[in-house]
mmCIF file of C-alpha atoms and ligand atoms in Angstrom:
data_model
loop_
_atom_site.group_PDB
_atom_site.id
_atom_site.type_symbol
_atom_site.label_atom_id
_atom_site.label_comp_id
_atom_site.label_asym_id
_atom_site.label_seq_id
_atom_site.Cartn_x
_atom_site.Cartn_y
_atom_site.Cartn_z
ATOM 1 C CA MET A 1 202.058 79.829 69.589
ATOM 2 C CA ASP A 2 200.217 76.995 71.267
ATOM 3 C CA MET A 3 196.577 77.427 70.287
ATOM 4 C CA GLN A 4 195.314 74.420 72.231
ATOM 5 C CA GLN A 5 194.631 76.308 75.465
ATOM 6 C CA GLY A 6 190.880 76.028 75.139
ATOM 7 C CA THR A 7 187.978 78.455 75.235
ATOM 8 C CA ILE A 8 187.231 81.212 77.696
ATOM 9 C CA VAL A 9 183.867 82.940 77.753
ATOM 10 C CA VAL A 10 184.039 86.653 78.677
ATOM 11 C CA VAL A 11 180.672 88.048 79.808
ATOM 12 C CA GLU A 12 181.051 91.840 79.854
ATOM 13 C CA ASP A 13 178.927 94.563 78.298
ATOM 14 C CA ASP A 14 181.767 97.118 78.219
ATOM 15 C CA HIS A 15 183.317 96.513 74.794
ATOM 16 C CA ASN A 16 186.595 98.185 75.670
ATOM 17 C CA ILE A 17 187.144 95.902 78.639
ATOM 18 C CA ALA A 18 185.975 92.802 76.775
ATOM 19 C CA ASP A 19 188.166 93.517 73.740
ATOM 20 C CA LEU A 20 191.182 94.190 75.917
ATOM 21 C CA LEU A 21 190.719 90.903 77.825
ATOM 22 C CA GLU A 22 190.259 89.064 74.547
ATOM 23 C CA LEU A 23 193.451 90.538 73.165
ATOM 24 C CA TYR A 24 195.511 89.457 76.179
ATOM 25 C CA LEU A 25 193.907 86.005 76.475
ATOM 26 C CA ARG A 26 194.391 85.356 72.733
ATOM 27 C CA ARG A 27 198.054 86.152 73.099
ATOM 28 C CA GLU A 28 198.252 83.315 75.610
ATOM 29 C CA GLY A 29 196.621 80.963 73.142
ATOM 30 C CA TYR A 30 193.086 80.941 74.473
ATOM 31 C CA ARG A 31 190.089 81.135 72.181
ATOM 32 C CA VAL A 32 187.718 83.837 73.464
ATOM 33 C CA VAL A 33 183.946 84.033 73.070
ATOM 34 C CA GLN A 34 182.358 87.298 74.185
ATOM 35 C CA ALA A 35 178.835 87.747 75.532
ATOM 36 C CA GLU A 36 177.237 91.095 76.418
ATOM 37 C CA THR A 37 174.329 90.003 78.581
ATOM 38 C CA GLY A 38 173.748 87.411 81.265
ATOM 39 C CA GLU A 39 171.420 85.425 79.019
ATOM 40 C CA ASP A 40 173.956 85.388 76.199
ATOM 41 C CA GLY A 41 176.660 84.439 78.665
ATOM 42 C CA LEU A 42 174.683 81.409 79.910
ATOM 43 C CA ALA A 43 173.980 80.374 76.322
ATOM 44 C CA ALA A 44 177.659 80.721 75.401
ATOM 45 C CA VAL A 45 178.747 78.559 78.332
ATOM 46 C CA HIS A 46 176.178 75.951 77.387
ATOM 47 C CA ASP A 47 177.223 75.954 73.713
ATOM 48 C CA GLN A 48 180.978 76.430 74.005
ATOM 49 C CA ARG A 49 181.807 74.337 77.100
ATOM 50 C CA PRO A 50 184.612 76.758 78.047
ATOM 51 C CA ARG A 51 187.410 75.940 80.469
ATOM 52 C CA LEU A 52 186.739 79.140 82.381
ATOM 53 C CA VAL A 53 184.334 82.096 82.531
ATOM 54 C CA VAL A 54 185.252 85.725 83.188
ATOM 55 C CA LEU A 55 182.055 87.313 84.419
ATOM 56 C CA ASP A 56 181.223 90.957 85.037
ATOM 57 C CA ILE A 57 178.727 91.579 87.823
ATOM 58 C CA GLY A 58 177.111 94.661 86.296
ATOM 59 C CA LEU A 59 175.312 93.478 83.149
ATOM 60 C CA PRO A 60 172.364 94.988 81.287
ATOM 61 C CA GLY A 61 168.985 93.278 81.246
ATOM 62 C CA GLY A 62 167.386 91.162 83.938
ATOM 63 C CA VAL A 63 170.230 88.752 84.593
ATOM 64 C CA ASP A 64 173.265 90.242 86.315
ATOM 65 C CA GLY A 65 176.593 88.546 86.906
ATOM 66 C CA LEU A 66 175.620 87.231 90.331
ATOM 67 C CA GLU A 67 172.536 85.581 88.858
ATOM 68 C CA VAL A 68 174.639 84.122 86.019
ATOM 69 C CA CYS A 69 177.007 82.670 88.621
ATOM 70 C CA ARG A 70 174.124 81.215 90.600
ATOM 71 C CA ARG A 71 172.687 79.531 87.522
ATOM 72 C CA LEU A 72 176.061 78.269 86.323
ATOM 73 C CA ARG A 73 176.701 76.620 89.663
ATOM 74 C CA SER A 74 173.504 74.622 89.451
ATOM 75 C CA THR A 75 174.690 72.988 86.206
ATOM 76 C CA THR A 76 178.518 73.122 85.961
ATOM 77 C CA ASP A 77 181.708 73.444 87.988
ATOM 78 C CA VAL A 78 183.443 75.560 85.326
ATOM 79 C CA PRO A 79 185.798 78.010 87.094
ATOM 80 C CA VAL A 80 184.430 81.576 87.311
ATOM 81 C CA ILE A 81 186.385 84.792 87.813
ATOM 82 C CA MET A 82 184.131 87.722 88.647
ATOM 83 C CA LEU A 83 184.843 91.313 87.723
ATOM 84 C CA THR A 84 183.608 93.668 90.419
ATOM 85 C CA ALA A 85 183.443 97.412 90.707
ATOM 86 C CA ARG A 86 185.794 99.068 93.178
ATOM 87 C CA ASP A 87 184.672 98.845 96.807
ATOM 88 C CA GLU A 88 181.728 96.584 96.060
ATOM 89 C CA GLU A 89 182.556 94.371 99.023
ATOM 90 C CA VAL A 90 179.023 93.000 99.152
ATOM 91 C CA ASP A 91 179.253 91.859 95.535
ATOM 92 C CA ARG A 92 182.604 90.181 96.134
ATOM 93 C CA VAL A 93 181.412 88.246 99.163
ATOM 94 C CA LEU A 94 178.156 87.325 97.455
ATOM 95 C CA GLY A 95 180.024 86.234 94.341
ATOM 96 C CA LEU A 96 182.268 83.913 96.388
ATOM 97 C CA GLU A 97 179.287 82.554 98.278
ATOM 98 C CA LEU A 98 177.585 81.797 94.953
ATOM 99 C CA GLY A 99 180.627 79.764 93.947
ATOM 100 C CA ALA A 100 182.863 82.160 92.018
ATOM 101 C CA ASP A 101 186.493 80.995 92.236
ATOM 102 C CA ASP A 102 188.118 84.356 92.299
ATOM 103 C CA TYR A 103 187.404 88.020 91.665
ATOM 104 C CA VAL A 104 189.246 90.932 90.167
ATOM 105 C CA THR A 105 188.398 94.496 91.110
ATOM 106 C CA LYS A 106 188.049 97.183 88.444
ATOM 107 C CA PRO A 107 190.071 98.949 87.312
ATOM 108 C CA PHE A 108 192.440 96.005 86.720
ATOM 109 C CA SER A 109 195.376 95.309 84.473
ATOM 110 C CA PRO A 110 194.615 92.652 81.858
ATOM 111 C CA ARG A 111 197.857 90.972 82.843
ATOM 112 C CA GLU A 112 196.480 90.432 86.312
ATOM 113 C CA VAL A 113 193.372 88.765 84.898
ATOM 114 C CA VAL A 114 195.496 86.528 82.647
ATOM 115 C CA ALA A 115 197.642 85.552 85.679
ATOM 116 C CA ARG A 116 194.512 84.604 87.647
ATOM 117 C CA VAL A 117 193.142 82.610 84.721
ATOM 118 C CA LYS A 118 196.385 80.666 84.395
ATOM 119 C CA ALA A 119 196.640 80.035 88.131
ATOM 120 C CA ILE A 120 193.113 78.626 88.349
ATOM 121 C CA LEU A 121 193.512 76.435 85.272
ATOM 122 C CA ARG A 122 196.914 75.192 86.423
ATOM 123 C CA ARG A 123 195.457 74.194 89.780
ATOM 124 C CA ALA A 124 192.514 72.423 88.145
ATOM 125 C CA GLU A 125 194.815 70.509 85.788
ATOM 126 C CA GLY A 126 197.450 69.715 88.384
ATOM 127 C CA SER A 127 194.978 67.997 90.613
ATOM 128 C CA GLY A 128 193.718 65.865 87.745
ATOM 129 C CA ARG A 129 197.110 64.212 87.352
ATOM 130 C CA GLU A 130 197.488 63.146 90.941
ATOM 131 C CA PRO A 131 196.815 59.547 91.952
ATOM 132 C CA ALA A 132 193.479 58.442 93.290
ATOM 133 C CA ASP A 133 193.208 59.413 96.910
ATOM 134 C CA VAL A 134 190.136 59.494 99.108
ATOM 135 C CA ILE A 135 190.289 60.991 102.580
ATOM 136 C CA ALA A 136 187.376 59.984 104.828
ATOM 137 C CA ILE A 137 186.413 62.267 107.676
ATOM 138 C CA GLY A 138 183.416 60.751 109.416
ATOM 139 C CA THR A 139 180.642 60.642 106.832
ATOM 140 C CA VAL A 140 182.488 63.099 104.551
ATOM 141 C CA GLU A 141 184.743 61.796 101.801
ATOM 142 C CA VAL A 142 187.196 63.974 99.951
ATOM 143 C CA ASP A 143 188.018 62.374 96.601
ATOM 144 C CA ALA A 144 191.024 64.187 95.104
ATOM 145 C CA ALA A 145 191.098 62.183 91.895
ATOM 146 C CA ARG A 146 187.463 62.866 91.068
ATOM 147 C CA ARG A 147 187.589 66.318 92.695
ATOM 148 C CA GLU A 148 184.426 65.345 94.470
ATOM 149 C CA ALA A 149 183.172 65.664 98.039
ATOM 150 C CA ARG A 150 180.590 63.212 99.266
ATOM 151 C CA VAL A 151 178.442 63.090 102.362
ATOM 152 C CA ALA A 152 177.229 59.589 103.176
ATOM 153 C CA GLY A 153 178.091 58.649 99.621
ATOM 154 C CA ARG A 154 176.109 61.487 98.049
ATOM 155 C CA PRO A 155 178.162 63.897 95.880
ATOM 156 C CA ILE A 156 177.981 67.548 97.025
ATOM 157 C CA ALA A 157 178.532 70.343 94.472
ATOM 158 C CA LEU A 158 181.446 72.498 95.561
ATOM 159 C CA ALA A 159 183.117 75.410 93.779
ATOM 160 C CA THR A 160 186.734 74.879 92.773
ATOM 161 C CA ARG A 161 188.160 76.820 95.705
ATOM 162 C CA GLU A 162 185.747 75.315 98.163
ATOM 163 C CA PHE A 163 186.959 71.861 97.180
ATOM 164 C CA ASP A 164 190.609 72.973 97.283
ATOM 165 C CA LEU A 165 190.101 74.369 100.789
ATOM 166 C CA LEU A 166 188.371 71.232 102.005
ATOM 167 C CA ARG A 167 191.141 69.071 100.566
ATOM 168 C CA TYR A 168 193.868 71.241 102.119
ATOM 169 C CA LEU A 169 192.176 71.027 105.527
ATOM 170 C CA ALA A 170 191.756 67.284 105.124
ATOM 171 C CA GLU A 171 195.419 66.836 104.174
ATOM 172 C CA ASN A 172 196.406 68.817 107.268
ATOM 173 C CA ARG A 173 193.875 67.220 109.545
ATOM 174 C CA GLY A 174 194.329 67.932 113.255
ATOM 175 C CA LEU A 175 196.433 71.062 112.648
ATOM 176 C CA ALA A 176 195.182 74.510 113.504
ATOM 177 C CA LEU A 177 195.745 76.565 110.367
ATOM 178 C CA SER A 178 195.727 80.355 110.242
ATOM 179 C CA ARG A 179 193.731 82.203 107.627
ATOM 180 C CA GLN A 180 197.021 83.305 106.058
ATOM 181 C CA GLN A 181 198.283 79.724 105.908
ATOM 182 C CA LEU A 182 195.051 78.716 104.253
ATOM 183 C CA LEU A 183 195.307 81.570 101.753
ATOM 184 C CA ASP A 184 198.894 80.596 100.911
ATOM 185 C CA GLY A 185 198.098 76.882 100.714
ATOM 186 C CA VAL A 186 194.858 77.071 98.772
ATOM 187 C CA TRP A 187 194.910 80.333 96.848
ATOM 188 C CA GLY A 188 198.695 80.421 96.448
ATOM 189 C CA PRO A 189 201.278 82.811 97.877
ATOM 190 C CA GLY A 190 200.768 85.205 94.952
ATOM 191 C CA TRP A 191 197.151 85.744 95.778
ATOM 192 C CA TYR A 192 196.619 89.063 97.535
ATOM 193 C CA GLY A 193 193.006 88.826 98.628
ATOM 194 C CA ASP A 194 191.674 89.438 102.072
ATOM 195 C CA GLU A 195 191.503 86.908 104.866
ATOM 196 C CA ARG A 196 187.734 87.088 105.001
ATOM 197 C CA THR A 197 187.752 85.134 101.739
ATOM 198 C CA VAL A 198 188.705 82.115 103.870
ATOM 199 C CA ASP A 199 185.735 82.709 106.211
ATOM 200 C CA VAL A 200 183.352 82.949 103.268
ATOM 201 C CA HIS A 201 184.535 79.630 101.901
ATOM 202 C CA VAL A 202 184.467 77.964 105.346
ATOM 203 C CA ARG A 203 180.863 79.132 105.736
ATOM 204 C CA GLN A 204 180.004 77.569 102.398
ATOM 205 C CA LEU A 205 181.669 74.259 103.323
ATOM 206 C CA ARG A 206 179.756 74.135 106.610
ATOM 207 C CA LYS A 207 176.526 74.938 104.860
ATOM 208 C CA LYS A 208 176.985 72.407 102.073
ATOM 209 C CA LEU A 209 178.519 69.561 104.069
ATOM 210 C CA GLY A 210 176.518 70.027 107.243
ATOM 211 C CA ASP A 211 177.199 68.645 110.702
ATOM 212 C CA GLY A 212 179.147 65.693 109.369
ATOM 213 C CA LEU A 213 182.143 67.986 108.845
ATOM 214 C CA PRO A 214 184.138 68.367 112.094
ATOM 215 C CA LEU A 215 185.550 71.777 111.178
ATOM 216 C CA ALA A 216 186.444 73.770 114.275
ATOM 217 C CA THR A 217 186.985 77.504 114.519
ATOM 218 C CA VAL A 218 190.204 78.118 116.476
ATOM 219 C CA TRP A 219 189.752 81.508 118.036
ATOM 220 C CA GLY A 220 192.546 83.926 117.315
ATOM 221 C CA VAL A 221 194.109 81.515 114.821
ATOM 222 C CA GLY A 222 191.836 80.127 112.104
ATOM 223 C CA TYR A 223 190.442 76.671 111.473
ATOM 224 C CA ARG A 224 191.146 73.057 112.186
ATOM 225 C CA LEU A 225 189.596 69.896 110.751
ATOM 226 C CA ASP A 226 189.302 67.296 113.533
HETATM 227 CA CA1 CA B 1 179.380 95.997 83.110
#
């Protein structure tokens, strides 16, 4: 088995869930480091430099998963998959706004989590191999090679999916794209999340990139980058 898949930090206080995830991820060749609290999770990410973090929202102690995500985003763009309790819509939306890349709702199958992990890492790697390509939209630059967005030359920190969405819109500039087209194009056809995920990410892009981004809402359809 290929054991060069890199490290994944699993932050989850429920040992049964953490052990199950570790078992399945190890089978795929990942090295897994577990953390039971938010503080330990942050320390593990700092020490281990993982390729991805699986992060439960409900954690004991003063630092829950949402706070961990918030703190991670101020220092790193490591992909984050959040584990949320069933029907915790608020947590899901908040998690995405805080820069989580994806979420999985409990109860989940470990296979589903592994599939999400692989999809996110594949996307991150795939884009790294593409040739240098900078799309300029007014004062906003989308740099695919560096996976960096800049406003007036200043880099703006975007979550993985936020960048992917911006890039997809930039590559399809002038076209009105439906939320479903954006889900298929950015999250992949196998992703079965809800269309509001697109709205959450659009809101983040507008907030982070400001008025320099000519991103129009097309009523009854979706969005268009002008
Ligand atoms: Ca928990």
